[in-house]
mmCIF file of C-alpha atoms in Angstrom:
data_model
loop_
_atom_site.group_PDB
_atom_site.id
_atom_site.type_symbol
_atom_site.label_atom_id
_atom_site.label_comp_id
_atom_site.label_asym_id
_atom_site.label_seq_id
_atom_site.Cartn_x
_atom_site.Cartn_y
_atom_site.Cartn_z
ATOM 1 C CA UNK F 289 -8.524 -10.730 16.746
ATOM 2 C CA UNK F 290 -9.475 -6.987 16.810
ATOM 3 C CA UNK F 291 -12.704 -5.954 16.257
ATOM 4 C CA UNK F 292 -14.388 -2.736 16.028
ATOM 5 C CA UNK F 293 -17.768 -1.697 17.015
ATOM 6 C CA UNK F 294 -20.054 0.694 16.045
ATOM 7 C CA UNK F 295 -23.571 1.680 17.583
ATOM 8 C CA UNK F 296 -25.849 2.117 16.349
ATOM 9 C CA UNK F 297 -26.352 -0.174 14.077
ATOM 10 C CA UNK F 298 -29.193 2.329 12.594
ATOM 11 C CA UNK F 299 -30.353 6.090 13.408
ATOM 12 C CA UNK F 300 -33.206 7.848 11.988
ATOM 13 C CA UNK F 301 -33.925 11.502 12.587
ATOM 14 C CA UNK F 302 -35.459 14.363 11.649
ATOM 15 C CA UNK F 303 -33.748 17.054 9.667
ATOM 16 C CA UNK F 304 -32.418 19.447 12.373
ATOM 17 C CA UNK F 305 -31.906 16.927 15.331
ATOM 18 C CA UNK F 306 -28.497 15.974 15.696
ATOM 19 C CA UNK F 307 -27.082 12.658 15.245
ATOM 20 C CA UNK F 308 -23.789 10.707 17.442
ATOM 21 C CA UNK F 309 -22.023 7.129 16.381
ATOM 22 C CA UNK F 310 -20.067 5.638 18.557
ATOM 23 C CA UNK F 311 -16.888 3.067 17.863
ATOM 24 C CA UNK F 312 -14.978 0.981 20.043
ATOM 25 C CA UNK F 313 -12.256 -1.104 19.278
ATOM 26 C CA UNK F 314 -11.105 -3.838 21.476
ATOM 27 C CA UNK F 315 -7.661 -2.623 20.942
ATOM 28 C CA UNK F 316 -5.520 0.222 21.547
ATOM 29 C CA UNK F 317 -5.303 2.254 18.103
ATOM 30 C CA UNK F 318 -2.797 4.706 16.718
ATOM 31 C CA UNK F 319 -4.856 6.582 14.969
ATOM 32 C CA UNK F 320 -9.069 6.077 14.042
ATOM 33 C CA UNK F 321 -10.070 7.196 10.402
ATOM 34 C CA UNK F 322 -13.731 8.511 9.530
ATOM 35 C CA UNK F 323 -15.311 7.255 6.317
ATOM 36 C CA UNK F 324 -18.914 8.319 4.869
ATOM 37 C CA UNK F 325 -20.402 6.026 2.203
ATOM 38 C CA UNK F 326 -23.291 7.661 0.289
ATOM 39 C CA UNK F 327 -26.131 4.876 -0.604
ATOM 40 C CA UNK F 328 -24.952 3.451 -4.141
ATOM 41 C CA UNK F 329 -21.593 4.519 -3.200
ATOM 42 C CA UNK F 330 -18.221 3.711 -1.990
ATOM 43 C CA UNK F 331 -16.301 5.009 1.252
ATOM 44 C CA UNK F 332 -15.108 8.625 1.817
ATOM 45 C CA UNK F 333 -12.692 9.503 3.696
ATOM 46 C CA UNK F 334 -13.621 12.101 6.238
ATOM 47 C CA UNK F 335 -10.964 12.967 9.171
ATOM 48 C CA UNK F 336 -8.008 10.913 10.775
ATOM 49 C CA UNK F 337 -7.259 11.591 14.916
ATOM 50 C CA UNK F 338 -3.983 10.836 15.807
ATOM 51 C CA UNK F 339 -3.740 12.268 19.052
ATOM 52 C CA UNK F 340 -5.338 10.706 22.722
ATOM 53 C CA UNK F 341 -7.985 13.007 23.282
ATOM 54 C CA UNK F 342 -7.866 14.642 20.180
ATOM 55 C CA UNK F 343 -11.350 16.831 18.781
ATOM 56 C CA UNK F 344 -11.717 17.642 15.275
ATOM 57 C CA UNK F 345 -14.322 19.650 13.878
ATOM 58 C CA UNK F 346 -15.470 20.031 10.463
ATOM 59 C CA UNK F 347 -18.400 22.170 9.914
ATOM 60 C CA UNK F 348 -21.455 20.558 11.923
ATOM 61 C CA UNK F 349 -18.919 17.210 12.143
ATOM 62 C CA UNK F 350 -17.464 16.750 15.690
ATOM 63 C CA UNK F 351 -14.705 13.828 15.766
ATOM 64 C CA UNK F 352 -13.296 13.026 18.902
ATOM 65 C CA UNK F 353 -10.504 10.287 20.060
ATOM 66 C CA UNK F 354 -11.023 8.695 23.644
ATOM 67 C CA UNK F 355 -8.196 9.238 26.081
ATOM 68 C CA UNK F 356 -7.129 5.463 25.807
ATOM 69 C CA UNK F 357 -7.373 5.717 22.268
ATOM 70 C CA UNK F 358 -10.003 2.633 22.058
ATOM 71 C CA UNK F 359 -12.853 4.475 21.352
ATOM 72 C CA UNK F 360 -14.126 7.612 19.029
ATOM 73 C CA UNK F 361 -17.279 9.612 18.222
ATOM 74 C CA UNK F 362 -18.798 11.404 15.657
ATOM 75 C CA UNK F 363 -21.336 13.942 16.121
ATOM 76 C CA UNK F 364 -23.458 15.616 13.576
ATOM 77 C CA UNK F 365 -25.081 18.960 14.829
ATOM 78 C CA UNK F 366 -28.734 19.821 12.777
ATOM 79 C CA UNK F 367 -28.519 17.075 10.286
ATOM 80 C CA UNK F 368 -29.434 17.928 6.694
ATOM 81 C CA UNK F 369 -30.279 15.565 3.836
ATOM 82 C CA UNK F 370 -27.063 15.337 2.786
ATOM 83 C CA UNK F 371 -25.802 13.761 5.364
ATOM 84 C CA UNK F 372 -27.596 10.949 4.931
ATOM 85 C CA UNK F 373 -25.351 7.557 4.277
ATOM 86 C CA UNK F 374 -23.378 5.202 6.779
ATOM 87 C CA UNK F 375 -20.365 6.196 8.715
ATOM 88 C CA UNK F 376 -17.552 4.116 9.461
ATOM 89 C CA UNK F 377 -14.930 4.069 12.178
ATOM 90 C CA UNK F 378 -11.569 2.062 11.166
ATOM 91 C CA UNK F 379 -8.184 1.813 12.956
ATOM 92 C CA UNK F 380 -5.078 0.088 12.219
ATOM 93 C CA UNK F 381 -3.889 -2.743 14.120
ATOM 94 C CA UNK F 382 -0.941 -1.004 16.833
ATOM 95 C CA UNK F 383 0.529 -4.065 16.982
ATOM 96 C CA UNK F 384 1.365 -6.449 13.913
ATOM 97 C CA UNK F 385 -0.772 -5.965 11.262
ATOM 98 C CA UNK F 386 -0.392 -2.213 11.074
ATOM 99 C CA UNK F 387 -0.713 -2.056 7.422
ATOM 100 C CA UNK F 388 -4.435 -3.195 7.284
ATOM 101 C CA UNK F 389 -7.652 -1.035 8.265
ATOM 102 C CA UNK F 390 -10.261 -2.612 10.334
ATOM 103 C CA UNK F 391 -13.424 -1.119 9.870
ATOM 104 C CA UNK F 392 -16.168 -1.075 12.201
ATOM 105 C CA UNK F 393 -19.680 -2.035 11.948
ATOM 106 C CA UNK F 394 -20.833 1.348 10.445
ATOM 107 C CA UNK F 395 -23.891 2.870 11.541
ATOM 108 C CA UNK F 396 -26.218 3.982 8.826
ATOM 109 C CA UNK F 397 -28.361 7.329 8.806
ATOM 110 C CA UNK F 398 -31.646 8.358 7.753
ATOM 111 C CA UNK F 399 -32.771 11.649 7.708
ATOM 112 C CA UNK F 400 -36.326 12.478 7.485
ATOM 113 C CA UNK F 401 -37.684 15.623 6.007
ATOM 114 C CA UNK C 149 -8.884 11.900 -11.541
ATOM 115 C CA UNK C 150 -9.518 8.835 -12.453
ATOM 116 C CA UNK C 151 -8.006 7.281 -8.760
ATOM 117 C CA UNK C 152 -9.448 4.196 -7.873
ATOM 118 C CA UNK C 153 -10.933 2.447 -11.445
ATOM 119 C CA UNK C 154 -12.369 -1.098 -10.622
ATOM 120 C CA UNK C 155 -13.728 -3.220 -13.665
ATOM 121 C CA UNK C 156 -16.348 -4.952 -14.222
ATOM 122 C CA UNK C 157 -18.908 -2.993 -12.214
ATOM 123 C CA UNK C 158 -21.325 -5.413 -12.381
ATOM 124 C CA UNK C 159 -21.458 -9.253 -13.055
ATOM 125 C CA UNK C 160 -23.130 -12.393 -12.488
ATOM 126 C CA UNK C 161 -21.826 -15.870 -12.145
ATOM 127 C CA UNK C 162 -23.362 -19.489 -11.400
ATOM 128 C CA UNK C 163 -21.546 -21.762 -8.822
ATOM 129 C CA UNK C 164 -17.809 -22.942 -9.920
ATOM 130 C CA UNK C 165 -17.092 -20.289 -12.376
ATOM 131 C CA UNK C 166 -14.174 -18.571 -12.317
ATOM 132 C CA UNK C 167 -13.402 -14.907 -12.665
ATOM 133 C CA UNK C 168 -10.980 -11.581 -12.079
ATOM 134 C CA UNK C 169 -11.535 -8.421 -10.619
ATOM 135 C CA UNK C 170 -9.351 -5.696 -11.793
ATOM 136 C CA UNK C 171 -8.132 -2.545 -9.861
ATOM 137 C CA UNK C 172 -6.150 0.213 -10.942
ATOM 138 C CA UNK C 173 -4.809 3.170 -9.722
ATOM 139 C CA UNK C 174 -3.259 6.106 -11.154
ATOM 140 C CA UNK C 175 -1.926 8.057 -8.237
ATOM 141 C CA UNK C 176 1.352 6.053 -7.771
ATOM 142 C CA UNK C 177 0.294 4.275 -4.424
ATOM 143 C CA UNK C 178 2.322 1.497 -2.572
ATOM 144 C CA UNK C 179 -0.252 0.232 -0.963
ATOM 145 C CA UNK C 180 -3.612 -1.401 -2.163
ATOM 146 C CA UNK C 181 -6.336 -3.775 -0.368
ATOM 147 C CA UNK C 182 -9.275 -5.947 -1.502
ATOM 148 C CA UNK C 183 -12.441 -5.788 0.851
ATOM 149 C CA UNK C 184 -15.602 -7.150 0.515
ATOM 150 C CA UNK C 185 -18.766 -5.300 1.898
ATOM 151 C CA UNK C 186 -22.022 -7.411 2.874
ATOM 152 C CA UNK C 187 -25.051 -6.121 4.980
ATOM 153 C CA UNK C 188 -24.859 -5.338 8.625
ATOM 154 C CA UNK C 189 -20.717 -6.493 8.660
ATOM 155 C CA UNK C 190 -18.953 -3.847 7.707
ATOM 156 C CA UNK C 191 -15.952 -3.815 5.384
ATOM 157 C CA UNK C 192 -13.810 -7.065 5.462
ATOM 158 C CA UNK C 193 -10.603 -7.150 4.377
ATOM 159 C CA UNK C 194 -9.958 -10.146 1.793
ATOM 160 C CA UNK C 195 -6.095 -9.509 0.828
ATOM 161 C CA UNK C 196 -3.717 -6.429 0.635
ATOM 162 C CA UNK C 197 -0.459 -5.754 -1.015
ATOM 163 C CA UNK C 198 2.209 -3.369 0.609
ATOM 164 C CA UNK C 199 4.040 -3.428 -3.026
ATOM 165 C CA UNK C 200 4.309 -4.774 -6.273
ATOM 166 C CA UNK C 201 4.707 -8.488 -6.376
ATOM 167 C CA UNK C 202 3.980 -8.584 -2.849
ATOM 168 C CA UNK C 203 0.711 -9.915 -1.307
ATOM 169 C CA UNK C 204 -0.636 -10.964 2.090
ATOM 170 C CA UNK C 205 -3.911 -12.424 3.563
ATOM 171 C CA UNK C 206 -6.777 -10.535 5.322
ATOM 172 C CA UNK C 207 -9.766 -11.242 7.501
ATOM 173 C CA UNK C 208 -11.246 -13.206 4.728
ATOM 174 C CA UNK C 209 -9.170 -15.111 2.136
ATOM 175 C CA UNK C 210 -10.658 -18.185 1.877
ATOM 176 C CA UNK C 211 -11.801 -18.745 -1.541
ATOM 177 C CA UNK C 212 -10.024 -15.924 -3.545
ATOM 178 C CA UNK C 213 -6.086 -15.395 -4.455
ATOM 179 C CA UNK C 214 -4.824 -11.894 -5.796
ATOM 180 C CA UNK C 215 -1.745 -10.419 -7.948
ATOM 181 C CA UNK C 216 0.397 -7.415 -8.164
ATOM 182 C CA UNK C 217 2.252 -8.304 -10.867
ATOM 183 C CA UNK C 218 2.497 -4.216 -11.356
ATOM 184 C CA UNK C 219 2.522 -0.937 -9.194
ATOM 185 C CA UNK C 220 -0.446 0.542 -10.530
ATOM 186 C CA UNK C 221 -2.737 -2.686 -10.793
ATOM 187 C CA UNK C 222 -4.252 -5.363 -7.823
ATOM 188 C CA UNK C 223 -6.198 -8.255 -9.014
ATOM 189 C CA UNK C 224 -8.610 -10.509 -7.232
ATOM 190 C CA UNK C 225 -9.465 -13.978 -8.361
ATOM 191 C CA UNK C 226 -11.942 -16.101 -7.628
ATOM 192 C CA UNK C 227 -10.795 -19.188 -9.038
ATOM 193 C CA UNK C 228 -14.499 -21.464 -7.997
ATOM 194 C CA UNK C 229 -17.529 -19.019 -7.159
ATOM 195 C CA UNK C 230 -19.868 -19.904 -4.508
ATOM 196 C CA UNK C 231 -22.737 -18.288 -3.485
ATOM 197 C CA UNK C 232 -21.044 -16.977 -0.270
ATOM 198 C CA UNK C 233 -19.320 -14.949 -2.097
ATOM 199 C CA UNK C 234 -22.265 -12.950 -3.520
ATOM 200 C CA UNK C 235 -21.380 -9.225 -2.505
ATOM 201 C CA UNK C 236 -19.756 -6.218 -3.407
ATOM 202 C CA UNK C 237 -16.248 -5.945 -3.942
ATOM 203 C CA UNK C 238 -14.010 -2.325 -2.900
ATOM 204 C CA UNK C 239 -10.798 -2.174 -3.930
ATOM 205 C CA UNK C 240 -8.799 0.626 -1.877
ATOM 206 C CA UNK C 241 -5.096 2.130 -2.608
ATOM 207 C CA UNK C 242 -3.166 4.065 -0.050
ATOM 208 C CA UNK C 243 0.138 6.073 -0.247
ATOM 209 C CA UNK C 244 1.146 4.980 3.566
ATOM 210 C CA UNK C 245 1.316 2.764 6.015
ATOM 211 C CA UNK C 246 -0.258 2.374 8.710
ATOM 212 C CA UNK C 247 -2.970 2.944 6.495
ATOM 213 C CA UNK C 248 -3.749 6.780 5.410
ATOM 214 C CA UNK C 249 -6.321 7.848 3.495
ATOM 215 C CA UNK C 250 -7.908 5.340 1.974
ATOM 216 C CA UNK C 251 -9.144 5.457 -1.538
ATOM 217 C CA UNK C 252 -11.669 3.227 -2.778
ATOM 218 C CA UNK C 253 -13.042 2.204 -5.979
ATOM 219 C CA UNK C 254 -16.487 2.821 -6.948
ATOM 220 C CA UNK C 255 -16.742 -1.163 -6.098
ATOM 221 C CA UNK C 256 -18.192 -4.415 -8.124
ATOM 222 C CA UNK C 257 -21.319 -5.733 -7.504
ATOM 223 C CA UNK C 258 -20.689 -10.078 -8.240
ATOM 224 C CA UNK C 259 -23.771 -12.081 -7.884
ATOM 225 C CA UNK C 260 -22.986 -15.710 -7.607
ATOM 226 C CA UNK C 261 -26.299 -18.385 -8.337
#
C-alpha cells in the first residue's frame, strides 16, 4: 500500500540554525498537506501544495512540492522556541482511496536555547 | 469554536472491556476519520466516514467498529480492549474530499491493562 516517509525521524538544534524535513511517498500525490502538532497537542494544519513544483512560503516556513509530486520539504529558517513540535507530511491516495490522508512518519523538533 | 470536541479525554480500561469514543463537530462537515497515534508511526487511520450513515475501513480496523448514525457525530467502539490498543485516539472532520484541511480533536488518551 502507500506509505509515506519522513526523515528525520528526530532533529535537534539550536535556536537560530535552521531546520529541513523531508517526505516521500511511494506514490504519486495530488496534493501534500503540512501539519504541526505541539507536544500535548493535536495536529495543525499548516499549508496544502497542489501544484508540481509548487513553493510556498509562510514567514520563516518554506514548503515545496517535488516535480513528480512524490516528494515535499519543509524548511524552517532561524528556528525559535516556538517552533518546537513534530511536523507531518500527508497526501491522499491519487488513485482509489482518495478520501483518506496518509500521514507520514513525522519528524519531531527540538530546539535548544 | 468549539470544532473538533472528542469525549472522554482520558480513560483507562483492563483487557475485554468495552467502550465508545465520541466525536463531534459543529462546523457542518461531510467528512470525518478516526486515527490512532502511537510513538515513532505516525498517524494511522482506523475508519472514516464520507457521510452520515456511511462508514469504511482504514489502515487499521481490526478490533474497533464505528457509527454515523448523524452528520455532526462519529463514534468509535471498541467492543473487547486489548492492550494493543493502548494509545491516543484523533478524531478529524473535513469539509472535502480528497481530504482538505483536516481538523482534529484535541484526542483521547485510552490506556488498556
Amino acid at each position: 500500500g502507500q506509505q509515506v516517509m519522513q526523515i528525520p525521524q528526530y532533529q535537534h538544534v539550536q535556536e537560530g540554525e535552521d531546520f529541513t524535513t523531508y517526505c516521500n511517498s511511494s506514490t504519486t500525490l495530488s496534493n501534500i498537506q503540512w501539519y504541526k502538532q505541539r507536544p500535548g497537542g493535536h495536529p495543525v494544519f499548516l499549508i496544502q501544495l497542489v501544484k508540481s513544483g509548487e513553493v510556498k512560503k509562510q514567514k520563516r516556513l518554506t514548503f515545496q512540492f517535488g516535480e513528480a509530486k512524490k516528494n515535499s520539504s519543509l524548511h524552517i529558517t532561524a528556528t525559535q522556541t516556538t517552533d518546537v513540535g513534530t511536523y507531518f507530511c500527508a497526501g491522499p491516495r491519487i488513485t482509489g482511496g482518495g478520501n483518506k490522508l496518509t500521514f507520514g512518519t513525522g519528524t519531531q523538533l527540538k530546539v535548544e536555547l | 469554536n468549539a470544532g473538533v470536541t472528542q469525549t472522554p479525554k482520558f480513560r483507562v480500561l483492563k483487557t475485554g472491556q468495552s467502550m465508545t469514543l465520541l466525536c463531534a463537530q459543529d462546523m457542518n462537515h461531510e467528512y470525518m476519520y478516526w486515527y490512532r497515534q502511537d510513538p515513532g508511526m505516525g498517524l494511522r487511520l482506523i475508519h472514516y466516514s464520507v457521510g452520515e450513515g456511511t462508514t469504511a475501513k482504514g489502515e487499521v480496523p481490526d478490533g474497533y467498529n464505528v457509527s454515523r448514525l448523524k452528520k455532526q457525530n462519529f463514534l468509535l467502539g471498541l467492543e473487547s480492549a486489548a492492550p494493543s490498543q493502548t494509545s491516543v485516539y484523533f478524531c478529524a472532520s473535513s469539509m472535502t474530499s480528497p481530504p482538505g484541511e483536516l481538523f482534529f480533536g484535541e484526542g483521547s488518551r485510552l490506556t488498556v491493562l
